[in-house]
PDB file of C-alpha atoms in Angstrom:
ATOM      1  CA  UNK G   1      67.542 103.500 187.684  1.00  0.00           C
ATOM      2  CA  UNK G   2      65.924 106.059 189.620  1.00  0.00           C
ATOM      3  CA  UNK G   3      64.188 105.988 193.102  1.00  0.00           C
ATOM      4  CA  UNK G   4      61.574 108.596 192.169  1.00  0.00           C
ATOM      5  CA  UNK G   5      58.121 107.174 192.833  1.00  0.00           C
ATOM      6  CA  UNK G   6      56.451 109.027 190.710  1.00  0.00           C
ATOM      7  CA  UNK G   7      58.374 107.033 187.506  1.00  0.00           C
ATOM      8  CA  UNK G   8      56.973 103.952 185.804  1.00  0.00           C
ATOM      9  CA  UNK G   9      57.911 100.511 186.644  1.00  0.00           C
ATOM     10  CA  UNK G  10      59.464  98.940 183.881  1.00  0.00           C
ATOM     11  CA  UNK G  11      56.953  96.761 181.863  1.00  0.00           C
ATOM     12  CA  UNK G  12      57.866  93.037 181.515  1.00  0.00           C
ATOM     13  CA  UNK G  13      57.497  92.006 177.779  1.00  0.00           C
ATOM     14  CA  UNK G  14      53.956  90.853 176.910  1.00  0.00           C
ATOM     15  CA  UNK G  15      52.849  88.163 174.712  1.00  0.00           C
ATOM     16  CA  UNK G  16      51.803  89.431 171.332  1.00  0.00           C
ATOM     17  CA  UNK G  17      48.468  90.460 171.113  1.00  0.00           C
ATOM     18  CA  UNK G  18      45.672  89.070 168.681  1.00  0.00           C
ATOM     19  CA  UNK G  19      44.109  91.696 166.700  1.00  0.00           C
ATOM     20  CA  UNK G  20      40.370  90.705 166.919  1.00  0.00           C
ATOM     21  CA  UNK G  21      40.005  90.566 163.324  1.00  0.00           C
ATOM     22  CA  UNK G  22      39.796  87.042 160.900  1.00  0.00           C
ATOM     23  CA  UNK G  23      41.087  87.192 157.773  1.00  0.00           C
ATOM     24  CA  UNK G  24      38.812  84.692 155.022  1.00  0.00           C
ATOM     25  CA  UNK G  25      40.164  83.440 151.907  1.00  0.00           C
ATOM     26  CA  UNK G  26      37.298  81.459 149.942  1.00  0.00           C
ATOM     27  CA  UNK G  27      34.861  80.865 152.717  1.00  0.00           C
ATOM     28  CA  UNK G  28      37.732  79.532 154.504  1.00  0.00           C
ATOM     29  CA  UNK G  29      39.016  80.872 158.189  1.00  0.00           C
ATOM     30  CA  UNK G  30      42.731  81.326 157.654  1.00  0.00           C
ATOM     31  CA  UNK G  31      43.137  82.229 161.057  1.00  0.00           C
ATOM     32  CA  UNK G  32      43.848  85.689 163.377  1.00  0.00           C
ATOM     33  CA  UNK G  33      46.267  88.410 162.651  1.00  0.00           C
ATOM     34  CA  UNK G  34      48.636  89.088 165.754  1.00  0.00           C
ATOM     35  CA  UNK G  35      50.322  92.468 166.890  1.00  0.00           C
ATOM     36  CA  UNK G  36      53.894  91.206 165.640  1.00  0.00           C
ATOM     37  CA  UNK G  37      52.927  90.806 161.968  1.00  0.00           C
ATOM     38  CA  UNK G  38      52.564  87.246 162.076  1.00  0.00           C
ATOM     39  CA  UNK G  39      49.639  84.959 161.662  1.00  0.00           C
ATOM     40  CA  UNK G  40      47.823  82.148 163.729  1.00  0.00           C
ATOM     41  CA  UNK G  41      47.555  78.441 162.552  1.00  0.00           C
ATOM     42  CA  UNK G  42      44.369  78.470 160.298  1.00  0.00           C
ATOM     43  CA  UNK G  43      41.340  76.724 161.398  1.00  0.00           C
ATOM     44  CA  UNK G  44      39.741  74.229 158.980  1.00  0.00           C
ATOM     45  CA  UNK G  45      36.590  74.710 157.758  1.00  0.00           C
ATOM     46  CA  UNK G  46      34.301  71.901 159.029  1.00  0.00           C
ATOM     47  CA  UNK G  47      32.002  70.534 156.478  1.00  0.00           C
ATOM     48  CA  UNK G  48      28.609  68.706 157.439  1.00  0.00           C
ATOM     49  CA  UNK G  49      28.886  65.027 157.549  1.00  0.00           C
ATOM     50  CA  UNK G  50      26.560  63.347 154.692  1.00  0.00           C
ATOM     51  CA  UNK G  51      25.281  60.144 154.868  1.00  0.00           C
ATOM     52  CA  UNK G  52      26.689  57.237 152.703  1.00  0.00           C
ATOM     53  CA  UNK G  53      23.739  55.562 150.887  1.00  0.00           C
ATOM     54  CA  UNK G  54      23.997  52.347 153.309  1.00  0.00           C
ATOM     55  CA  UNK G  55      23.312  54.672 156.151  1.00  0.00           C
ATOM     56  CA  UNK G  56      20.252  56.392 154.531  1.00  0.00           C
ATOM     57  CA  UNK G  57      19.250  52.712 154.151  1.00  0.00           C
ATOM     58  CA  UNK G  58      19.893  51.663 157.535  1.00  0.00           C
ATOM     59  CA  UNK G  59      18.478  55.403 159.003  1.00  0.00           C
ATOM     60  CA  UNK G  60      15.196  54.828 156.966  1.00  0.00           C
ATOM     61  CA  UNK G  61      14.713  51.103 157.633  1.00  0.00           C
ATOM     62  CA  UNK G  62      15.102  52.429 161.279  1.00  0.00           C
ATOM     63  CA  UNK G  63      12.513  55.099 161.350  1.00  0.00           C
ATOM     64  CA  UNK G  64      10.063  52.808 159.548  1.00  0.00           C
ATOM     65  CA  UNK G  65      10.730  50.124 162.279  1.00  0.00           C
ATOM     66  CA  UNK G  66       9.235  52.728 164.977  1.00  0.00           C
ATOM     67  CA  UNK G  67       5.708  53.903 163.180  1.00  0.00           C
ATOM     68  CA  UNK G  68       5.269  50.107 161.859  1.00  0.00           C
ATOM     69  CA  UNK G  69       5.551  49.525 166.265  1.00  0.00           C
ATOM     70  CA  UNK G  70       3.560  52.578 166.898  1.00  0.00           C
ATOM     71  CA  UNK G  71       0.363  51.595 164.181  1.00  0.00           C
ATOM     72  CA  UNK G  72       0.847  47.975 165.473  1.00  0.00           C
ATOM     73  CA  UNK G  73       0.626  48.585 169.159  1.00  0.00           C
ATOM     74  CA  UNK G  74      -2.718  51.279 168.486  1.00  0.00           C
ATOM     75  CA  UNK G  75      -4.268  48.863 166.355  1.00  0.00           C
ATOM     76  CA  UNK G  76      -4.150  45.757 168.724  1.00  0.00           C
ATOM     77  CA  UNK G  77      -4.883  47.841 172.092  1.00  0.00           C
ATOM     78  CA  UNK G  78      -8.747  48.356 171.232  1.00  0.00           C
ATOM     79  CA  UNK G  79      -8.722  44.529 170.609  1.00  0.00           C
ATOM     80  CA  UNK G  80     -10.400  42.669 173.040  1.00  0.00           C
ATOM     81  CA  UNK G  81      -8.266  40.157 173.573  1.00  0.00           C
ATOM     82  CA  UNK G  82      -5.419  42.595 174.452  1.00  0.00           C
ATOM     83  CA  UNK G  83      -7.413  44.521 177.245  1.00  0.00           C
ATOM     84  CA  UNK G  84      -8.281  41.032 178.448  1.00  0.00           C
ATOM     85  CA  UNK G  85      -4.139  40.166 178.677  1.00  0.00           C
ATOM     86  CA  UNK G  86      -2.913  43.994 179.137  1.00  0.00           C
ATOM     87  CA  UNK G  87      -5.686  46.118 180.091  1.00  0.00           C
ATOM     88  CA  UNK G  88      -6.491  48.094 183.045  1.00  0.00           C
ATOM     89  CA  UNK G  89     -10.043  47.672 185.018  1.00  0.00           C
ATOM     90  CA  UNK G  90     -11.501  50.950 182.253  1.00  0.00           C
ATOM     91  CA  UNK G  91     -10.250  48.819 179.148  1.00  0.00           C
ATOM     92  CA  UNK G  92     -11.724  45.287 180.008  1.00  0.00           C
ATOM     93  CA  UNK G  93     -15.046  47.058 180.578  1.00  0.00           C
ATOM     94  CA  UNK G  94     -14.596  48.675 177.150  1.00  0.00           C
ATOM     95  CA  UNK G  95     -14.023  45.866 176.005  1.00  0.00           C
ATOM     96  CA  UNK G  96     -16.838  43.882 177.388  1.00  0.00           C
ATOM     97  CA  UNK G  97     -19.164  46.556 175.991  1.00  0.00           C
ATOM     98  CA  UNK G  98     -17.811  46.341 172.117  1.00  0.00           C
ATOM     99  CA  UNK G  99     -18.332  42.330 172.019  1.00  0.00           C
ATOM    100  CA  UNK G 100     -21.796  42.650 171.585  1.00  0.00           C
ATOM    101  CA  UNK G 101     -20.739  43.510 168.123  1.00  0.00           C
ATOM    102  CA  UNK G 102     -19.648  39.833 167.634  1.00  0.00           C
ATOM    103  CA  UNK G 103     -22.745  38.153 169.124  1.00  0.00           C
ATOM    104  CA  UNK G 104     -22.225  34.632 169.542  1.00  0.00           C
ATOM    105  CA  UNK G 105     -18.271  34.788 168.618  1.00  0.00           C
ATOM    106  CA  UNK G 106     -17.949  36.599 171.566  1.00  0.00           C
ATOM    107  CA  UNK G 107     -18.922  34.802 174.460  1.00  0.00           C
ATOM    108  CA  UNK G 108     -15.767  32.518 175.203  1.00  0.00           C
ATOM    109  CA  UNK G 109     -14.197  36.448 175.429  1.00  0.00           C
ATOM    110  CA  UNK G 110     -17.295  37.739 177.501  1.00  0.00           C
ATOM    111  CA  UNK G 111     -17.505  34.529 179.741  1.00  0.00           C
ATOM    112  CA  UNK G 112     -13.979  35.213 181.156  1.00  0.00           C
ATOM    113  CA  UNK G 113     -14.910  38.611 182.002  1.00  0.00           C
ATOM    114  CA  UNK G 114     -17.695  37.630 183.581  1.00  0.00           C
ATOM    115  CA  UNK G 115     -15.398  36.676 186.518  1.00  0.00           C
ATOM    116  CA  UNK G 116     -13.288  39.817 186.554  1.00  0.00           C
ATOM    117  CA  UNK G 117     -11.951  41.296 189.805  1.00  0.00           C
ATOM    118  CA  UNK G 118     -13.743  44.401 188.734  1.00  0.00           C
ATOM    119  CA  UNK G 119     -17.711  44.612 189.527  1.00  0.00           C
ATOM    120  CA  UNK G 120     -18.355  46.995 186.602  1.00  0.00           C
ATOM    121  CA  UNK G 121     -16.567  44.665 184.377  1.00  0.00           C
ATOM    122  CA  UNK G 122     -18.560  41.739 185.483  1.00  0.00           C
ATOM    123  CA  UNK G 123     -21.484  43.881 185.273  1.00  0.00           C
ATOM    124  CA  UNK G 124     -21.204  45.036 181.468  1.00  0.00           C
ATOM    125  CA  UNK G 125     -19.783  41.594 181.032  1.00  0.00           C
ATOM    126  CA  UNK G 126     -23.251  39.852 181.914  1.00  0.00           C
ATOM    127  CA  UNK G 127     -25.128  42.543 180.208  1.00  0.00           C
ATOM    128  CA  UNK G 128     -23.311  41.638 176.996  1.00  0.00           C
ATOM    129  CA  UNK G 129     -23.570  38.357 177.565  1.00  0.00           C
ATOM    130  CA  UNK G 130     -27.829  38.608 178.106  1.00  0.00           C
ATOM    131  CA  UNK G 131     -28.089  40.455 174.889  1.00  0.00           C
ATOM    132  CA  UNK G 132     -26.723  37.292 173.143  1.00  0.00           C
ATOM    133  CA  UNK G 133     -27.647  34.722 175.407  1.00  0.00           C
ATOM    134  CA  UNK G 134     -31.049  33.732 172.775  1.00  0.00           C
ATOM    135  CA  UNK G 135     -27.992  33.468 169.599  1.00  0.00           C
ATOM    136  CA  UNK G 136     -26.044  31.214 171.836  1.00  0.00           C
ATOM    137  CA  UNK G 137     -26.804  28.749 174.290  1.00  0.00           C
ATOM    138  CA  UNK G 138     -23.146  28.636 175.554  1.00  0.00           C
ATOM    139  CA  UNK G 139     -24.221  32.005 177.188  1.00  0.00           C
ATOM    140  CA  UNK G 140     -26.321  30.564 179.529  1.00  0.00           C
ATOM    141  CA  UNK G 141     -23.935  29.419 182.131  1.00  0.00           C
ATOM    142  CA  UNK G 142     -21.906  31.819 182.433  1.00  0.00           C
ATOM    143  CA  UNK G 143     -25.715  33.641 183.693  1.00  0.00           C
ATOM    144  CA  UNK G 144     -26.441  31.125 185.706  1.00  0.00           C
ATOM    145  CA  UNK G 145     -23.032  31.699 187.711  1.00  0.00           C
ATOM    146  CA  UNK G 146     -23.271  35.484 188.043  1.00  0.00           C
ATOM    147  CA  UNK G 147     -26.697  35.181 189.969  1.00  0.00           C
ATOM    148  CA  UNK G 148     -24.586  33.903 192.949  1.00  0.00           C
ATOM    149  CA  UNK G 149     -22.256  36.989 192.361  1.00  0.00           C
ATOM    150  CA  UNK G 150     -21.528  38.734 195.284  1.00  0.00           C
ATOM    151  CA  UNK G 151     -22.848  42.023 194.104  1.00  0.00           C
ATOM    152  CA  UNK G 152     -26.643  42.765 193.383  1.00  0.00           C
ATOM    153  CA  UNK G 153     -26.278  44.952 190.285  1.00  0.00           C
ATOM    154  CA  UNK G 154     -24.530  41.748 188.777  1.00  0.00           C
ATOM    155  CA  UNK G 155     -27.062  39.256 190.115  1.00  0.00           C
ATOM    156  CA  UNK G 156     -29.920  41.510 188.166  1.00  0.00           C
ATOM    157  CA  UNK G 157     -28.188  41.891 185.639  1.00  0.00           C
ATOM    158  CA  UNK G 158     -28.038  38.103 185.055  1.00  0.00           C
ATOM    159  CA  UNK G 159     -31.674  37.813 185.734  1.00  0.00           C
ATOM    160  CA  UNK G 160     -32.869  40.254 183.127  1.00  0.00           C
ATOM    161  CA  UNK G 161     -30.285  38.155 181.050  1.00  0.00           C
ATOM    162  CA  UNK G 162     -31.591  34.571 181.981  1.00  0.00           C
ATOM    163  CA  UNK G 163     -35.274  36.310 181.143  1.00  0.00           C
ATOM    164  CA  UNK G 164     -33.979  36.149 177.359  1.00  0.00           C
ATOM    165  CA  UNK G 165     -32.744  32.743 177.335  1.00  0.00           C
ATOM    166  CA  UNK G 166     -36.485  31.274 177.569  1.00  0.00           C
ATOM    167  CA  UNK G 167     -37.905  28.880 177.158  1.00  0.00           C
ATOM    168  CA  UNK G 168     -34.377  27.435 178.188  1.00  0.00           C
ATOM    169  CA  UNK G 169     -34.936  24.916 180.509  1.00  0.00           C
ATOM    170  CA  UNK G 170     -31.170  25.456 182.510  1.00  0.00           C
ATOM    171  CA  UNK G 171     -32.106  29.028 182.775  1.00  0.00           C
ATOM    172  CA  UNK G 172     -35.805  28.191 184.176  1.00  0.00           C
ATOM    173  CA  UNK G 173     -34.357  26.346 186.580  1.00  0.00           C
ATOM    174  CA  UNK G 174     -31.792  28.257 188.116  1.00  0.00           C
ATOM    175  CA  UNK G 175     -33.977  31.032 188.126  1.00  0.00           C
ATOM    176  CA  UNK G 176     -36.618  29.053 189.819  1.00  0.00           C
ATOM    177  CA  UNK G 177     -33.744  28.197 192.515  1.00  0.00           C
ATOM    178  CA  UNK G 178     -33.435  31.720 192.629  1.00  0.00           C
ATOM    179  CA  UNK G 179     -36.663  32.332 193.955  1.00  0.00           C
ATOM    180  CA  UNK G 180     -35.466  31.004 197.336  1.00  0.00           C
ATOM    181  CA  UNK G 181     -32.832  34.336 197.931  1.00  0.00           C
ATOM    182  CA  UNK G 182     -33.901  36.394 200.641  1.00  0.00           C
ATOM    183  CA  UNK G 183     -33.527  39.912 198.529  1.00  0.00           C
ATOM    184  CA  UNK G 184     -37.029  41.101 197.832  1.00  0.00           C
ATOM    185  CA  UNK G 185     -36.412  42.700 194.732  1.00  0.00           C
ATOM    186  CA  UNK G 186     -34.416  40.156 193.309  1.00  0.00           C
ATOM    187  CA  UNK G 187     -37.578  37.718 193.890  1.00  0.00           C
ATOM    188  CA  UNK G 188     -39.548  40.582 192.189  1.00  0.00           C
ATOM    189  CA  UNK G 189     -37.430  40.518 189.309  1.00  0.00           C
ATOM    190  CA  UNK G 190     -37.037  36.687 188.544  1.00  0.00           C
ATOM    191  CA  UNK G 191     -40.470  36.565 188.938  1.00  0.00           C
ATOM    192  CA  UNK G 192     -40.917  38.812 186.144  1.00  0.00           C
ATOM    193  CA  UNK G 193     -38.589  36.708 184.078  1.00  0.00           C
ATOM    194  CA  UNK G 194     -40.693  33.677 184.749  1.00  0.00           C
ATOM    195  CA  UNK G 195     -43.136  35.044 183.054  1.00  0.00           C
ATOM    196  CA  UNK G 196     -41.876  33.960 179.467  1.00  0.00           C
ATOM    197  CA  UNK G 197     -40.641  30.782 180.298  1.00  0.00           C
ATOM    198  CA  UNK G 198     -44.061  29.135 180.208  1.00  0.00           C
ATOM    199  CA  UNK G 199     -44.191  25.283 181.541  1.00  0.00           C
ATOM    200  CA  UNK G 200     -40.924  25.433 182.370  1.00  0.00           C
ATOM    201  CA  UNK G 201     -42.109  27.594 184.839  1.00  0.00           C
ATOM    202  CA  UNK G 202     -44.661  25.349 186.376  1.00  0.00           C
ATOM    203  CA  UNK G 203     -42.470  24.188 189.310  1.00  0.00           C
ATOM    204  CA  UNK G 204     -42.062  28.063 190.365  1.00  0.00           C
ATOM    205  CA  UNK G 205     -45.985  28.131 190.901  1.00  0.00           C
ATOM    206  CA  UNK G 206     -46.124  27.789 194.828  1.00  0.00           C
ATOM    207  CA  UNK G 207     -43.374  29.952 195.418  1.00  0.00           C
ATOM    208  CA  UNK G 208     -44.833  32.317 192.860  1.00  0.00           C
ATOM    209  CA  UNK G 209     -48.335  32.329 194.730  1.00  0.00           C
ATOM    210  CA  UNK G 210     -46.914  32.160 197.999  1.00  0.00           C
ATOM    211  CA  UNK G 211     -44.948  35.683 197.000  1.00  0.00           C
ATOM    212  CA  UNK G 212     -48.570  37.333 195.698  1.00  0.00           C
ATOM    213  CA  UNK G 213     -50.028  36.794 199.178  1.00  0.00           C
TER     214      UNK G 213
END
């Protein structure tokens, strides 16, 4: 050995070096050709998995589980009886609003959401319910409760209602009782409704004249 610097340090021996070529026999990798001569291991070609006909069954059935849940849940929601159980304060009201298409059918439906936490609710509930409160007489009570409610757009609402039940003689005289509140223009407004109720409006006469003073 020699001490010049300027000489190369011997080289310790290297691995063998992969060309970076791959050889391919019949679509299939047979692997990498090294420095040396030799060969790698060869790498399988990986075919796609296909499904066995019990798991095209099973894959299918599956799928068809999850749009037969998907139609079922968007056909139910815009039933009333599912905002009633599941619905937020937007979906009752909706709700309230579409059983006027049922008329008299509807007012078990309407008569519960006549006492909603919601005023709007309540409100469109009422509204309904006056629109087929002369088709049903079951309608009338449910009326006759909301003019006590403890918001005035309900309480008119319930008179204009009660105005359509005449010549009931339950809705003459609660609205006759009614007379008695001390909001002006819910006076003004039964009075009105009075109107059609004929002599089952005679007991409202006093109160009626004593208001036209």
């Amino acid at each position: 050995p020699t001490d010049d610097p300027a000489s190369p340090a011997p080289e310790a021996d290297a691995a063998p070096v992969l060309e970076r070529k791959t050889s391919f026999t019949g679509g299939r990798i047979t692997g990498q050709r090294r420095a040396d001569g030799t060969t790698s291991p060869p790498v399988p070609e990986v075919a796609p998995k296909r499904l066995s006909p019990s798991e095209w069954i099973g894959w299918v059935a599956g799928l068809s589980l999850v749009v037969l849940a998907i139609v079922t849940y968007y056909g139910i929601r815009n039933q009333p009886w599912f905002a009633l159980q599941f619905g937020d304060a937007a979906e009752r009201q909706s709700a309230a609003a579409r059983l006027a298409d049922r008329g008299a059918r509807g007012v078990p439906e309407l008569a519960q959401l006549a006492a909603d936490p919601d005023t709007e609710v309540r409100r469109t509930a009422i509204e309904t319910l006056g629109l087929s409160v002369d088709l049903e007489p079951k309608a009338v009570e449910p009326l006759i409760r909301a003019l006590d409610d403890t918001n005035a757009a309900v309480r008119h609402a319930a008179v204009r209602g009660l105005q359509r039940a005449a010549p009931n003689a339950a809705a003459a005289e609660a609205l006759i009782e009614a007379l008695g509140r001390p909001e002006p223009t819910l006076r003004e407004s039964i009075a009105v409704a009075l109107r059609g109720f004929a002599e089952a409006a005679a007991p409202a006469v006093p109160a009626l004249l004593a208001m036209s003073a």
